[in-house]
PDB file of C-alpha atoms in Angstrom:
ATOM      1  CA  UNK A   1     149.442  -6.717 280.541  1.00  0.00           C
ATOM      2  CA  UNK A   2     151.931  -4.909 282.013  1.00  0.00           C
ATOM      3  CA  UNK A   3     151.774  -0.936 281.198  1.00  0.00           C
ATOM      4  CA  UNK A   4     148.995   0.726 283.368  1.00  0.00           C
ATOM      5  CA  UNK A   5     145.164   0.296 283.198  1.00  0.00           C
ATOM      6  CA  UNK A   6     142.863   2.425 283.452  1.00  0.00           C
ATOM      7  CA  UNK A   7     138.857   1.763 283.749  1.00  0.00           C
ATOM      8  CA  UNK A   8     136.230   2.689 282.918  1.00  0.00           C
ATOM      9  CA  UNK A   9     137.652   3.968 279.486  1.00  0.00           C
ATOM     10  CA  UNK A  10     134.668   5.523 278.806  1.00  0.00           C
ATOM     11  CA  UNK A  11     132.260   7.422 280.995  1.00  0.00           C
ATOM     12  CA  UNK A  12     128.648   9.196 280.857  1.00  0.00           C
ATOM     13  CA  UNK A  13     127.525  10.775 283.394  1.00  0.00           C
ATOM     14  CA  UNK A  14     124.334  13.156 284.134  1.00  0.00           C
ATOM     15  CA  UNK A  15     125.189  16.617 286.038  1.00  0.00           C
ATOM     16  CA  UNK A  16     124.861  15.630 289.727  1.00  0.00           C
ATOM     17  CA  UNK A  17     125.942  11.613 289.143  1.00  0.00           C
ATOM     18  CA  UNK A  18     129.247  10.579 291.876  1.00  0.00           C
ATOM     19  CA  UNK A  19     131.545   8.447 289.477  1.00  0.00           C
ATOM     20  CA  UNK A  20     134.740   6.547 290.181  1.00  0.00           C
ATOM     21  CA  UNK A  21     137.420   5.825 288.153  1.00  0.00           C
ATOM     22  CA  UNK A  22     140.437   2.926 288.641  1.00  0.00           C
ATOM     23  CA  UNK A  23     143.830   3.058 287.905  1.00  0.00           C
ATOM     24  CA  UNK A  24     146.432  -0.511 288.100  1.00  0.00           C
ATOM     25  CA  UNK A  25     149.552   1.336 287.509  1.00  0.00           C
ATOM     26  CA  UNK A  26     152.620  -0.588 286.862  1.00  0.00           C
ATOM     27  CA  UNK A  27     153.578  -3.641 289.484  1.00  0.00           C
ATOM     28  CA  UNK A  28     156.250  -2.091 292.110  1.00  0.00           C
ATOM     29  CA  UNK A  29     155.773   1.160 290.949  1.00  0.00           C
ATOM     30  CA  UNK A  30     155.968   3.938 294.478  1.00  0.00           C
ATOM     31  CA  UNK A  31     154.360   6.927 292.834  1.00  0.00           C
ATOM     32  CA  UNK A  32     150.920   7.080 291.566  1.00  0.00           C
ATOM     33  CA  UNK A  33     150.032  10.611 289.878  1.00  0.00           C
ATOM     34  CA  UNK A  34     146.277  11.570 288.597  1.00  0.00           C
ATOM     35  CA  UNK A  35     146.513  13.332 285.660  1.00  0.00           C
ATOM     36  CA  UNK A  36     143.152  16.055 283.723  1.00  0.00           C
ATOM     37  CA  UNK A  37     143.174  16.833 280.060  1.00  0.00           C
ATOM     38  CA  UNK A  38     140.545  19.541 278.926  1.00  0.00           C
ATOM     39  CA  UNK A  39     140.272  19.579 275.106  1.00  0.00           C
ATOM     40  CA  UNK A  40     142.937  20.444 273.216  1.00  0.00           C
ATOM     41  CA  UNK A  41     144.926  21.131 276.318  1.00  0.00           C
ATOM     42  CA  UNK A  42     148.368  19.690 277.989  1.00  0.00           C
ATOM     43  CA  UNK A  43     147.356  17.749 280.845  1.00  0.00           C
ATOM     44  CA  UNK A  44     147.479  19.094 284.228  1.00  0.00           C
ATOM     45  CA  UNK A  45     148.373  18.406 288.067  1.00  0.00           C
ATOM     46  CA  UNK A  46     145.412  16.770 289.990  1.00  0.00           C
ATOM     47  CA  UNK A  47     147.356  14.683 292.495  1.00  0.00           C
ATOM     48  CA  UNK A  48     149.937  12.548 293.447  1.00  0.00           C
ATOM     49  CA  UNK A  49     150.911   9.509 295.464  1.00  0.00           C
ATOM     50  CA  UNK A  50     153.721   8.004 297.158  1.00  0.00           C
ATOM     51  CA  UNK A  51     153.051   4.147 298.068  1.00  0.00           C
ATOM     52  CA  UNK A  52     149.327   4.544 299.767  1.00  0.00           C
ATOM     53  CA  UNK A  53     150.623   8.214 301.194  1.00  0.00           C
ATOM     54  CA  UNK A  54     148.629  11.449 299.063  1.00  0.00           C
ATOM     55  CA  UNK A  55     151.424  13.705 299.067  1.00  0.00           C
ATOM     56  CA  UNK A  56     150.391  16.402 297.104  1.00  0.00           C
ATOM     57  CA  UNK A  57     146.492  16.919 296.047  1.00  0.00           C
ATOM     58  CA  UNK A  58     146.802  21.024 294.783  1.00  0.00           C
ATOM     59  CA  UNK A  59     145.996  20.509 291.553  1.00  0.00           C
ATOM     60  CA  UNK A  60     142.274  18.880 292.303  1.00  0.00           C
ATOM     61  CA  UNK A  61     140.075  21.561 291.413  1.00  0.00           C
ATOM     62  CA  UNK A  62     137.553  21.060 294.532  1.00  0.00           C
ATOM     63  CA  UNK A  63     136.226  19.407 297.145  1.00  0.00           C
ATOM     64  CA  UNK A  64     134.375  17.205 295.079  1.00  0.00           C
ATOM     65  CA  UNK A  65     137.812  15.845 293.813  1.00  0.00           C
ATOM     66  CA  UNK A  66     138.897  12.749 296.155  1.00  0.00           C
ATOM     67  CA  UNK A  67     141.123  10.279 295.593  1.00  0.00           C
ATOM     68  CA  UNK A  68     142.698   7.075 297.180  1.00  0.00           C
ATOM     69  CA  UNK A  69     145.469   4.706 297.246  1.00  0.00           C
ATOM     70  CA  UNK A  70     144.204   2.560 300.248  1.00  0.00           C
ATOM     71  CA  UNK A  71     146.863  -0.578 299.853  1.00  0.00           C
ATOM     72  CA  UNK A  72     149.528   1.563 297.954  1.00  0.00           C
ATOM     73  CA  UNK A  73     148.730   0.024 294.343  1.00  0.00           C
ATOM     74  CA  UNK A  74     145.216   0.594 292.467  1.00  0.00           C
ATOM     75  CA  UNK A  75     143.840   4.098 293.498  1.00  0.00           C
ATOM     76  CA  UNK A  76     140.376   5.473 292.446  1.00  0.00           C
ATOM     77  CA  UNK A  77     139.151   9.390 291.909  1.00  0.00           C
ATOM     78  CA  UNK A  78     135.995  10.178 292.881  1.00  0.00           C
ATOM     79  CA  UNK A  79     134.072  12.632 291.248  1.00  0.00           C
ATOM     80  CA  UNK A  80     131.126  13.768 293.388  1.00  0.00           C
ATOM     81  CA  UNK A  81     127.942  15.719 291.986  1.00  0.00           C
ATOM     82  CA  UNK A  82     129.671  15.931 288.447  1.00  0.00           C
ATOM     83  CA  UNK A  83     129.170  19.405 286.593  1.00  0.00           C
ATOM     84  CA  UNK A  84     129.569  19.582 283.061  1.00  0.00           C
ATOM     85  CA  UNK A  85     132.996  21.107 283.962  1.00  0.00           C
ATOM     86  CA  UNK A  86     134.433  18.391 284.752  1.00  0.00           C
ATOM     87  CA  UNK A  87     134.024  16.626 281.401  1.00  0.00           C
ATOM     88  CA  UNK A  88     137.962  16.009 280.487  1.00  0.00           C
ATOM     89  CA  UNK A  89     139.703  12.955 280.215  1.00  0.00           C
ATOM     90  CA  UNK A  90     141.214  11.350 283.390  1.00  0.00           C
ATOM     91  CA  UNK A  91     145.163  10.273 283.144  1.00  0.00           C
ATOM     92  CA  UNK A  92     146.586   8.255 285.374  1.00  0.00           C
ATOM     93  CA  UNK A  93     150.516   7.882 285.672  1.00  0.00           C
ATOM     94  CA  UNK A  94     152.757   5.717 287.737  1.00  0.00           C
ATOM     95  CA  UNK A  95     156.914   6.045 288.186  1.00  0.00           C
ATOM     96  CA  UNK A  96     159.657   4.377 289.526  1.00  0.00           C
ATOM     97  CA  UNK A  97     161.464   6.747 292.112  1.00  0.00           C
ATOM     98  CA  UNK A  98     162.501  10.365 290.188  1.00  0.00           C
ATOM     99  CA  UNK A  99     161.774   8.251 286.448  1.00  0.00           C
ATOM    100  CA  UNK A 100     159.560   9.232 283.763  1.00  0.00           C
ATOM    101  CA  UNK A 101     156.281   8.891 284.252  1.00  0.00           C
ATOM    102  CA  UNK A 102     154.632   5.918 282.170  1.00  0.00           C
ATOM    103  CA  UNK A 103     150.631   6.345 281.786  1.00  0.00           C
ATOM    104  CA  UNK A 104     147.135   4.645 281.253  1.00  0.00           C
ATOM    105  CA  UNK A 105     145.379   5.326 278.306  1.00  0.00           C
ATOM    106  CA  UNK A 106     142.970   7.637 280.171  1.00  0.00           C
ATOM    107  CA  UNK A 107     139.523   7.645 281.175  1.00  0.00           C
ATOM    108  CA  UNK A 108     137.107  10.106 278.882  1.00  0.00           C
ATOM    109  CA  UNK A 109     134.409  11.589 280.948  1.00  0.00           C
ATOM    110  CA  UNK A 110     131.119  12.702 279.176  1.00  0.00           C
ATOM    111  CA  UNK A 111     128.917  14.856 281.607  1.00  0.00           C
ATOM    112  CA  UNK A 112     125.488  15.315 280.655  1.00  0.00           C
TER     113      UNK A 112
ATOM    114  CA  UNK B   1     150.023  31.333 285.100  1.00  0.00           C
ATOM    115  CA  UNK B   2     151.199  28.660 282.774  1.00  0.00           C
ATOM    116  CA  UNK B   3     154.686  27.531 283.410  1.00  0.00           C
ATOM    117  CA  UNK B   4     155.721  25.313 280.045  1.00  0.00           C
ATOM    118  CA  UNK B   5     154.294  27.230 276.764  1.00  0.00           C
ATOM    119  CA  UNK B   6     154.608  25.507 273.498  1.00  0.00           C
ATOM    120  CA  UNK B   7     153.628  28.386 271.325  1.00  0.00           C
ATOM    121  CA  UNK B   8     153.242  26.405 268.527  1.00  0.00           C
ATOM    122  CA  UNK B   9     149.821  24.729 268.321  1.00  0.00           C
ATOM    123  CA  UNK B  10     150.670  23.037 264.822  1.00  0.00           C
ATOM    124  CA  UNK B  11     153.448  21.728 262.466  1.00  0.00           C
ATOM    125  CA  UNK B  12     153.431  20.964 259.615  1.00  0.00           C
ATOM    126  CA  UNK B  13     156.383  18.946 257.412  1.00  0.00           C
ATOM    127  CA  UNK B  14     157.400  17.376 254.628  1.00  0.00           C
ATOM    128  CA  UNK B  15     158.053  13.603 254.955  1.00  0.00           C
ATOM    129  CA  UNK B  16     162.545  12.764 255.414  1.00  0.00           C
ATOM    130  CA  UNK B  17     163.155  16.961 256.436  1.00  0.00           C
ATOM    131  CA  UNK B  18     163.614  18.415 259.832  1.00  0.00           C
ATOM    132  CA  UNK B  19     160.914  18.899 262.594  1.00  0.00           C
ATOM    133  CA  UNK B  20     161.829  21.511 265.308  1.00  0.00           C
ATOM    134  CA  UNK B  21     159.212  21.098 268.038  1.00  0.00           C
ATOM    135  CA  UNK B  22     160.107  24.450 270.411  1.00  0.00           C
ATOM    136  CA  UNK B  23     159.092  24.930 274.803  1.00  0.00           C
ATOM    137  CA  UNK B  24     159.581  27.193 276.915  1.00  0.00           C
ATOM    138  CA  UNK B  25     159.632  27.863 280.675  1.00  0.00           C
ATOM    139  CA  UNK B  26     159.859  29.986 283.327  1.00  0.00           C
ATOM    140  CA  UNK B  27     160.274  28.928 286.442  1.00  0.00           C
ATOM    141  CA  UNK B  28     163.990  27.985 287.204  1.00  0.00           C
ATOM    142  CA  UNK B  29     163.496  25.749 289.350  1.00  0.00           C
ATOM    143  CA  UNK B  30     162.453  23.382 286.919  1.00  0.00           C
ATOM    144  CA  UNK B  31     165.809  21.217 286.437  1.00  0.00           C
ATOM    145  CA  UNK B  32     164.310  18.411 284.538  1.00  0.00           C
ATOM    146  CA  UNK B  33     162.851  18.131 281.069  1.00  0.00           C
ATOM    147  CA  UNK B  34     160.940  15.285 278.566  1.00  0.00           C
ATOM    148  CA  UNK B  35     159.242  15.409 275.630  1.00  0.00           C
ATOM    149  CA  UNK B  36     156.108  12.986 275.428  1.00  0.00           C
ATOM    150  CA  UNK B  37     154.185  12.093 272.235  1.00  0.00           C
ATOM    151  CA  UNK B  38     150.755  11.430 272.130  1.00  0.00           C
ATOM    152  CA  UNK B  39     148.381   9.411 269.661  1.00  0.00           C
ATOM    153  CA  UNK B  40     144.643   9.878 269.105  1.00  0.00           C
ATOM    154  CA  UNK B  41     142.373   8.074 271.862  1.00  0.00           C
ATOM    155  CA  UNK B  42     146.266   6.874 273.974  1.00  0.00           C
ATOM    156  CA  UNK B  43     147.902   8.123 276.676  1.00  0.00           C
ATOM    157  CA  UNK B  44     151.335  10.124 276.483  1.00  0.00           C
ATOM    158  CA  UNK B  45     154.609   8.082 276.022  1.00  0.00           C
ATOM    159  CA  UNK B  46     157.903   9.522 276.309  1.00  0.00           C
ATOM    160  CA  UNK B  47     159.957   9.847 274.234  1.00  0.00           C
ATOM    161  CA  UNK B  48     163.658  11.467 275.854  1.00  0.00           C
ATOM    162  CA  UNK B  49     164.899  13.596 278.455  1.00  0.00           C
ATOM    163  CA  UNK B  50     167.009  15.856 279.812  1.00  0.00           C
ATOM    164  CA  UNK B  51     168.941  17.333 282.863  1.00  0.00           C
ATOM    165  CA  UNK B  52     169.769  20.408 283.703  1.00  0.00           C
ATOM    166  CA  UNK B  53     173.318  19.971 283.517  1.00  0.00           C
ATOM    167  CA  UNK B  54     173.057  19.417 279.707  1.00  0.00           C
ATOM    168  CA  UNK B  55     172.658  20.846 276.947  1.00  0.00           C
ATOM    169  CA  UNK B  56     171.886  18.268 274.262  1.00  0.00           C
ATOM    170  CA  UNK B  57     170.395  14.895 274.599  1.00  0.00           C
ATOM    171  CA  UNK B  58     169.924  13.182 271.660  1.00  0.00           C
ATOM    172  CA  UNK B  59     168.692   9.341 271.096  1.00  0.00           C
ATOM    173  CA  UNK B  60     168.069   8.481 267.829  1.00  0.00           C
ATOM    174  CA  UNK B  61     166.405  10.465 265.269  1.00  0.00           C
ATOM    175  CA  UNK B  62     165.440  12.740 268.685  1.00  0.00           C
ATOM    176  CA  UNK B  63     167.611  15.243 270.296  1.00  0.00           C
ATOM    177  CA  UNK B  64     166.516  17.749 273.169  1.00  0.00           C
ATOM    178  CA  UNK B  65     167.991  20.948 273.662  1.00  0.00           C
ATOM    179  CA  UNK B  66     168.140  22.858 276.525  1.00  0.00           C
ATOM    180  CA  UNK B  67     169.155  27.085 276.998  1.00  0.00           C
ATOM    181  CA  UNK B  68     168.768  27.281 280.414  1.00  0.00           C
ATOM    182  CA  UNK B  69     169.626  30.917 280.465  1.00  0.00           C
ATOM    183  CA  UNK B  70     166.921  31.555 277.867  1.00  0.00           C
ATOM    184  CA  UNK B  71     164.751  29.182 279.519  1.00  0.00           C
ATOM    185  CA  UNK B  72     164.075  27.354 276.655  1.00  0.00           C
ATOM    186  CA  UNK B  73     164.108  23.926 275.111  1.00  0.00           C
ATOM    187  CA  UNK B  74     163.808  22.334 271.536  1.00  0.00           C
ATOM    188  CA  UNK B  75     163.115  18.994 270.204  1.00  0.00           C
ATOM    189  CA  UNK B  76     164.266  18.323 266.922  1.00  0.00           C
ATOM    190  CA  UNK B  77     163.065  14.935 264.891  1.00  0.00           C
ATOM    191  CA  UNK B  78     164.940  14.272 262.129  1.00  0.00           C
ATOM    192  CA  UNK B  79     164.654  12.977 259.665  1.00  0.00           C
ATOM    193  CA  UNK B  80     160.998  13.103 259.801  1.00  0.00           C
ATOM    194  CA  UNK B  81     158.834  10.359 259.134  1.00  0.00           C
ATOM    195  CA  UNK B  82     154.590   9.471 259.391  1.00  0.00           C
ATOM    196  CA  UNK B  83     154.329   7.502 262.044  1.00  0.00           C
ATOM    197  CA  UNK B  84     155.365  10.719 263.649  1.00  0.00           C
ATOM    198  CA  UNK B  85     152.847  12.553 263.543  1.00  0.00           C
ATOM    199  CA  UNK B  86     150.977  13.256 267.180  1.00  0.00           C
ATOM    200  CA  UNK B  87     150.739  15.771 269.703  1.00  0.00           C
ATOM    201  CA  UNK B  88     153.998  16.276 270.756  1.00  0.00           C
ATOM    202  CA  UNK B  89     153.778  17.940 274.772  1.00  0.00           C
ATOM    203  CA  UNK B  90     157.121  18.929 277.024  1.00  0.00           C
ATOM    204  CA  UNK B  91     157.193  18.491 280.659  1.00  0.00           C
ATOM    205  CA  UNK B  92     159.149  19.784 283.403  1.00  0.00           C
ATOM    206  CA  UNK B  93     160.040  18.820 286.763  1.00  0.00           C
ATOM    207  CA  UNK B  94     161.223  20.348 290.071  1.00  0.00           C
ATOM    208  CA  UNK B  95     162.553  17.519 291.522  1.00  0.00           C
ATOM    209  CA  UNK B  96     163.146  19.177 294.911  1.00  0.00           C
ATOM    210  CA  UNK B  97     159.047  19.341 294.746  1.00  0.00           C
ATOM    211  CA  UNK B  98     158.516  16.018 294.444  1.00  0.00           C
ATOM    212  CA  UNK B  99     157.897  13.889 290.799  1.00  0.00           C
ATOM    213  CA  UNK B 100     155.006  15.632 289.670  1.00  0.00           C
ATOM    214  CA  UNK B 101     155.820  17.309 285.908  1.00  0.00           C
ATOM    215  CA  UNK B 102     154.132  20.565 284.929  1.00  0.00           C
ATOM    216  CA  UNK B 103     152.554  20.221 280.777  1.00  0.00           C
ATOM    217  CA  UNK B 104     152.406  22.315 278.136  1.00  0.00           C
ATOM    218  CA  UNK B 105     149.821  22.541 275.650  1.00  0.00           C
ATOM    219  CA  UNK B 106     150.915  20.424 273.364  1.00  0.00           C
ATOM    220  CA  UNK B 107     152.118  20.845 269.468  1.00  0.00           C
ATOM    221  CA  UNK B 108     150.758  18.819 266.880  1.00  0.00           C
ATOM    222  CA  UNK B 109     152.896  17.937 264.539  1.00  0.00           C
ATOM    223  CA  UNK B 110     151.547  16.975 260.724  1.00  0.00           C
ATOM    224  CA  UNK B 111     154.601  14.885 258.347  1.00  0.00           C
ATOM    225  CA  UNK B 112     153.062  14.259 255.076  1.00  0.00           C
ATOM    226  CA  UNK B 113     154.395  11.216 252.862  1.00  0.00           C
TER     227      UNK B 113
END
């Protein structure tokens, strides 16, 4: 489709496992964002790319979180040694310059 | 420190009546504001926005009002319809600091038929 695509939609991980979440943005969108949404709360900013450059990673909660967008299109959010507090919905969004963000459906991560 | 706050976690309104959702912010550098709507198991979808140079923007049944001096914005939905039942998020951006949005905690709206 023409929207932002995220996979997997649902992921269950055992504590300590590494996970990788993928985001396929809208074609041609320069900007890509990752947000974390805990249950009952609003999305919290994690990191931002403009093309392949990671311009802001101030929201990443720890050095266990890592994001990349090597060719300026698809992005991967990696979480190492997952903890229970990492359980959340991870939302990816893309946009043209200074326009509204278009969100994917999210990847729901449950850490047991 | 929450820079964008939605103090009403939920709102119930009769079909056909007005829904008013409120949002307050603390960062005076915010200069662009947006409302998003979210259904369960879906990502947020853009609804309406307003630049800080305006005090009102209207799009069909949706109107957003901005009061810069009070650092307050509101979303009016008139008339409310059952399909409007969703969670609504207020978001703000400081364009000089990049394109990222800061979100409020959301307001769950239930429109009763």
